[in-house]
Amino acid sequence: MTAPARHNLPRPGTSFVGRERDLSDLLRLLGSSRSVTLCGADGIGKTRLALRVAEQSTVSFPDGVWIADLTDVRTPLEIHARIAHAVGVVEEPGLPLAATVTEALRDRRLLLVLDSCEHIADEVTEVGESLLTECPSVSVMLTSEIPVRLTGGTVWRVPPMALPVAARNAPPPDPADAESVRLFLDRARARDPRFTASGPELEAVATLCDLAGGVPLGIEVLGARAPDEGIGALTEGLRSYLATPALQPGPGQAVSRSQVLPLVLDFVYQALPEPERVLLRRLSVFRGWDLELAEQVCADESVPESSILDLLTSLLDRSLIAVTGEFEGRVRYRLPEAVRRFAHERLVAADEAETFQDRLLVRMLHLAEDLGRRLESSRSMPWSERDSGRQRVIAEYDTLRSLLRWAHQRGAAEPGLRLCVSLVAHWVSHNSYSEGAHWMDRLLALEESAKAPSRARALVGRAQLARVRRDHALALRTGEEGLRLCREAGDDTFVRTSLNLLALVEVRERNLDRAAVRVEEALRLCREAGDLWGEAIALGTRAALVARQGDYPSADHHYNAALTLLRGIDHRWGVGVILIGQARAAEVNDDLMTADRCYREALDTQRMIGAVAEEARCLAGIGRVAHAQGSISQAYDYLSEGLLLSHAGGQRAEAARSLVSLARVAFGSGLREPACRLAGAAMALRAGVGLPTQGAPWPFVDVERVRRRRRQLVSWWEQGYSLGQSAAVREAERLAEEGRRPSPPPSRSGSGRGRGGQGSAGSAARSRSQPRPPAEPSSPPPSPETATPRQLLTRRELEIALLVSTGKSNPEIARDLFITSATAARHVANINRKTGFNSRTQITAWIERHRSG
């Protein structure tokens, strides 16, 4: 109950007012129904109510509550991409994103909020039904202007905010008690804390709320205007405006609630000073922005750049824009979707839509192309400067995505392809391969793309996405075409890029002769051009090539040469990529010291960058090396941590590798039954993702010649094959905990009956034919009185202990080291077990005593 909630819910910029009964009813409904759709008119408060319900539901969903905004989504692929991003699932190369998301959520108990579904009701229904069927512990909450009913679900129509209602034979109600009036007063006081309303004025507020149809967004913008205009004048003004004959739907007909919000917004819009009206409609081209971006795109003679800040502040005070947070010290803003649509209609009416969409496109192209220039620049610069372009693209990605859609709808292939080429680095580094391929394929299919100057570069970029998706045939075909066009156009930069790409694909396909020709040409051209980034990539590919040919010393030399270049320009992402390749080559060739060093350095880099999938691979690599070096406790630590990260990120192939490695460690320690079960579970995972499989009891096929004992191994292995990934991960965690404990001394009774029997990982009742675990050394273990932290603890435990000594809690340690709170707690428990301590204070005192060591 006291654990920190897991969620990605945005922090509200304003207080939540009213809806007490709705909130209570929805919380009860969510407890009995796995699917709830909040349905209602634009501006009625569906999203805000859904967020409030989600905030108060975190205790009911141990795997978190997650929101995915579907405002500008159009296809099932995009829906799955948003869900994956929300819940932290990483796309698996070569596998459908939908399958990865479904498998990752299959055993999780979480709440998924899909916001703004009305324009893709059929697609959302398809995805939602699949998740509810395949993931029995997942609950879904939708928001939509139209009913979207999933099987067994409930549609909840969000009502307007309550107005003062007089009860029969009762005194007149106090308007201040009505939730609509409370919301109005709250927003008015947010604008001016000194704002007050007398009794008669409260009656006028109730009238205003009624005129606004009880729609929260309309009430908010009216409330923010009240301190300037006064309640009486505001009421009369709105009443007169709504009575205008041109606004009446017909004789004797009233304006419906679905129509009243645009009228209220127009009433407020007409009263704005002209510069504010102009800026508001121009801001509709964004999905989010900061002051600098607004100044660059929206300013001209009618709205000078120097006035943008004051105008933004005024619009914020009027509840027409909202603050969403900060990025790099800059405040981020957005328009509520209903306001954005209204403002965009005004932009079109002013005949400015094309102009400012083009201005935004130019600015976003500059921003995205700056990402490519920084990441591939051979100029030495601090990593923070190089990485800032990547971080900025993340901040503006919703707007960039909307521009890709706009370019496709307009048939504007050239700007769309330019944008795609610039975003390839983002899609690759964030494992968004399918989404990138989706946009590139749509834009390359446009008729205009055949003559687009960026087509050659786009084909190379598409080949890069095909490579990371392991579609090597497409990568070679598209890359060859891109190389030919780049040569014809004299585009030397992308000639080098395509040669490096094709060489790497040929290595992966084991076409070593062709790979050698490609890589040598790439290396020569990069050196002639002084392209240090391209040269480092070519050296890394050459290293992978000669490693495949069995020449490990030469491979190590080439890897080190690539690292020297990349470290010289402080390109940490590139360093991380090369280190993983070097570590793998060293591990294969039994150079365990080099493999351990490279994996550990790569781990630090991947954590800094936030590449969770690569971090998991590094942890697993360190664990395998630790096992090969005989460090069983460290092997369990790193392998189990890597397994948890892979499992959380939906990386089934990597999870299978970690399970096999843990199985080997356990089998070598005499824990045969759980080892075979983990191996069987790993093989089931490999089969599920289309990787080559082996028969039972692989990898322990040749370790047992006696038929009866071999049958036992096979039986355990087959049990594991049907275990399921989540159950296998839980069993691996239990096994890792058991494996870290010192083995108990042999029982003199010889009964061999452990507490778990033959089916327990910690059972002492192993068959006499099974080897006993290695005996523990007879000498007493070192104590904290005689040993330093470095001598007594593993490297990871030392990391944890140092953070404990700074006063950090387990959740804070987990955030710093990108591990789970449970893993942090387990390490603290291990430290206490090794040292005999029973408090964090003792750990802190011990660390301080040996700080210099």
Short mmCIF file of N, CA and C in Angstrom, two decimals, residues 581-631:
data_model
loop_
_atom_site.label_atom_id
_atom_site.label_comp_id
_atom_site.label_asym_id
_atom_site.label_seq_id
_atom_site.Cartn_x
_atom_site.Cartn_y
_atom_site.Cartn_z
N GLY A 581 29.77 -5.14 -29.22
CA GLY A 581 30.34 -6.03 -30.23
C GLY A 581 31.66 -6.63 -29.79
N GLN A 582 32.52 -5.81 -29.20
CA GLN A 582 33.82 -6.30 -28.73
C GLN A 582 33.64 -7.31 -27.59
N ALA A 583 32.71 -7.02 -26.70
CA ALA A 583 32.47 -7.92 -25.57
C ALA A 583 32.00 -9.29 -26.05
N ARG A 584 31.10 -9.30 -27.03
CA ARG A 584 30.60 -10.57 -27.54
C ARG A 584 31.70 -11.38 -28.20
N ALA A 585 32.52 -10.68 -28.99
CA ALA A 585 33.63 -11.38 -29.66
C ALA A 585 34.60 -11.94 -28.63
N ALA A 586 34.90 -11.16 -27.60
CA ALA A 586 35.82 -11.63 -26.56
C ALA A 586 35.23 -12.81 -25.80
N GLU A 587 33.94 -12.76 -25.53
CA GLU A 587 33.29 -13.87 -24.80
C GLU A 587 33.36 -15.16 -25.61
N VAL A 588 33.08 -15.06 -26.90
CA VAL A 588 33.12 -16.25 -27.76
C VAL A 588 34.52 -16.85 -27.78
N ASN A 589 35.53 -15.99 -27.68
CA ASN A 589 36.92 -16.46 -27.77
C ASN A 589 37.56 -16.64 -26.39
N ASP A 590 36.73 -16.73 -25.35
CA ASP A 590 37.18 -17.03 -23.99
C ASP A 590 38.16 -16.01 -23.43
N ASP A 591 38.12 -14.79 -23.95
CA ASP A 591 38.90 -13.70 -23.34
C ASP A 591 37.97 -13.04 -22.31
N LEU A 592 37.87 -13.68 -21.16
CA LEU A 592 36.87 -13.28 -20.18
C LEU A 592 37.17 -11.92 -19.55
N MET A 593 38.42 -11.60 -19.37
CA MET A 593 38.76 -10.31 -18.78
C MET A 593 38.30 -9.17 -19.68
N THR A 594 38.59 -9.30 -20.98
CA THR A 594 38.17 -8.26 -21.93
C THR A 594 36.65 -8.19 -22.03
N ALA A 595 36.02 -9.36 -22.08
CA ALA A 595 34.56 -9.38 -22.18
C ALA A 595 33.93 -8.70 -20.98
N ASP A 596 34.42 -9.00 -19.78
CA ASP A 596 33.85 -8.40 -18.56
C ASP A 596 34.04 -6.88 -18.57
N ARG A 597 35.25 -6.44 -18.94
CA ARG A 597 35.52 -5.00 -18.96
C ARG A 597 34.61 -4.28 -19.96
N CYS A 598 34.47 -4.86 -21.14
CA CYS A 598 33.67 -4.21 -22.18
C CYS A 598 32.18 -4.21 -21.82
N TYR A 599 31.68 -5.33 -21.32
CA TYR A 599 30.27 -5.37 -20.92
C TYR A 599 29.99 -4.34 -19.83
N ARG A 600 30.89 -4.22 -18.85
CA ARG A 600 30.64 -3.30 -17.74
C ARG A 600 30.68 -1.84 -18.21
N GLU A 601 31.63 -1.52 -19.07
CA GLU A 601 31.68 -0.14 -19.57
C GLU A 601 30.48 0.16 -20.45
N ALA A 602 30.10 -0.83 -21.28
CA ALA A 602 28.91 -0.64 -22.12
C ALA A 602 27.66 -0.48 -21.26
N LEU A 603 27.60 -1.20 -20.15
CA LEU A 603 26.44 -1.10 -19.25
C LEU A 603 26.30 0.33 -18.73
N ASP A 604 27.40 0.92 -18.31
CA ASP A 604 27.34 2.32 -17.83
C ASP A 604 26.83 3.24 -18.93
N THR A 605 27.30 3.03 -20.15
CA THR A 605 26.87 3.88 -21.27
C THR A 605 25.39 3.70 -21.56
N GLN A 606 24.93 2.46 -21.60
CA GLN A 606 23.51 2.22 -21.94
C GLN A 606 22.59 2.77 -20.86
N ARG A 607 23.01 2.70 -19.60
CA ARG A 607 22.20 3.28 -18.53
C ARG A 607 22.11 4.78 -18.66
N MET A 608 23.22 5.41 -19.02
CA MET A 608 23.22 6.85 -19.18
C MET A 608 22.30 7.27 -20.34
N ILE A 609 22.32 6.51 -21.41
CA ILE A 609 21.51 6.84 -22.58
C ILE A 609 20.04 6.46 -22.35
N GLY A 610 19.80 5.45 -21.51
CA GLY A 610 18.44 5.00 -21.28
C GLY A 610 18.01 3.92 -22.25
N ALA A 611 18.97 3.15 -22.76
CA ALA A 611 18.66 2.06 -23.70
C ALA A 611 18.45 0.78 -22.89
N VAL A 612 17.21 0.51 -22.52
CA VAL A 612 16.91 -0.57 -21.58
C VAL A 612 17.24 -1.94 -22.18
N ALA A 613 16.91 -2.16 -23.44
CA ALA A 613 17.17 -3.47 -24.05
C ALA A 613 18.66 -3.77 -24.08
N GLU A 614 19.48 -2.78 -24.44
CA GLU A 614 20.93 -2.98 -24.47
C GLU A 614 21.48 -3.14 -23.06
N GLU A 615 20.90 -2.43 -22.10
CA GLU A 615 21.32 -2.58 -20.71
C GLU A 615 21.11 -4.02 -20.25
N ALA A 616 19.96 -4.60 -20.61
CA ALA A 616 19.68 -5.99 -20.23
C ALA A 616 20.70 -6.94 -20.86
N ARG A 617 21.09 -6.68 -22.11
CA ARG A 617 22.08 -7.54 -22.77
C ARG A 617 23.42 -7.46 -22.06
N CYS A 618 23.79 -6.26 -21.63
CA CYS A 618 25.07 -6.10 -20.92
C CYS A 618 25.03 -6.83 -19.58
N LEU A 619 23.94 -6.71 -18.85
CA LEU A 619 23.82 -7.40 -17.56
C LEU A 619 23.93 -8.91 -17.75
N ALA A 620 23.25 -9.42 -18.77
CA ALA A 620 23.32 -10.86 -19.03
C ALA A 620 24.74 -11.27 -19.42
N GLY A 621 25.42 -10.44 -20.21
CA GLY A 621 26.80 -10.75 -20.58
C GLY A 621 27.72 -10.79 -19.38
N ILE A 622 27.58 -9.82 -18.47
CA ILE A 622 28.40 -9.81 -17.26
C ILE A 622 28.12 -11.07 -16.44
N GLY A 623 26.84 -11.46 -16.37
CA GLY A 623 26.48 -12.66 -15.63
C GLY A 623 27.09 -13.92 -16.23
N ARG A 624 27.07 -14.03 -17.56
CA ARG A 624 27.67 -15.21 -18.20
C ARG A 624 29.17 -15.28 -17.94
N VAL A 625 29.82 -14.13 -18.03
CA VAL A 625 31.26 -14.09 -17.79
C VAL A 625 31.57 -14.44 -16.34
N ALA A 626 30.75 -13.91 -15.41
CA ALA A 626 30.96 -14.22 -13.99
C ALA A 626 30.84 -15.73 -13.76
N HIS A 627 29.88 -16.36 -14.40
CA HIS A 627 29.73 -17.82 -14.27
C HIS A 627 30.96 -18.52 -14.81
N ALA A 628 31.45 -18.09 -15.97
CA ALA A 628 32.64 -18.72 -16.55
C ALA A 628 33.86 -18.54 -15.66
N GLN A 629 33.88 -17.47 -14.89
CA GLN A 629 35.01 -17.22 -13.99
C GLN A 629 34.81 -17.85 -12.61
N GLY A 630 33.68 -18.52 -12.42
CA GLY A 630 33.43 -19.18 -11.16
C GLY A 630 32.80 -18.32 -10.09
N SER A 631 32.34 -17.11 -10.44
CA SER A 631 31.70 -16.22 -9.47
C SER A 631 30.19 -16.47 -9.52
#
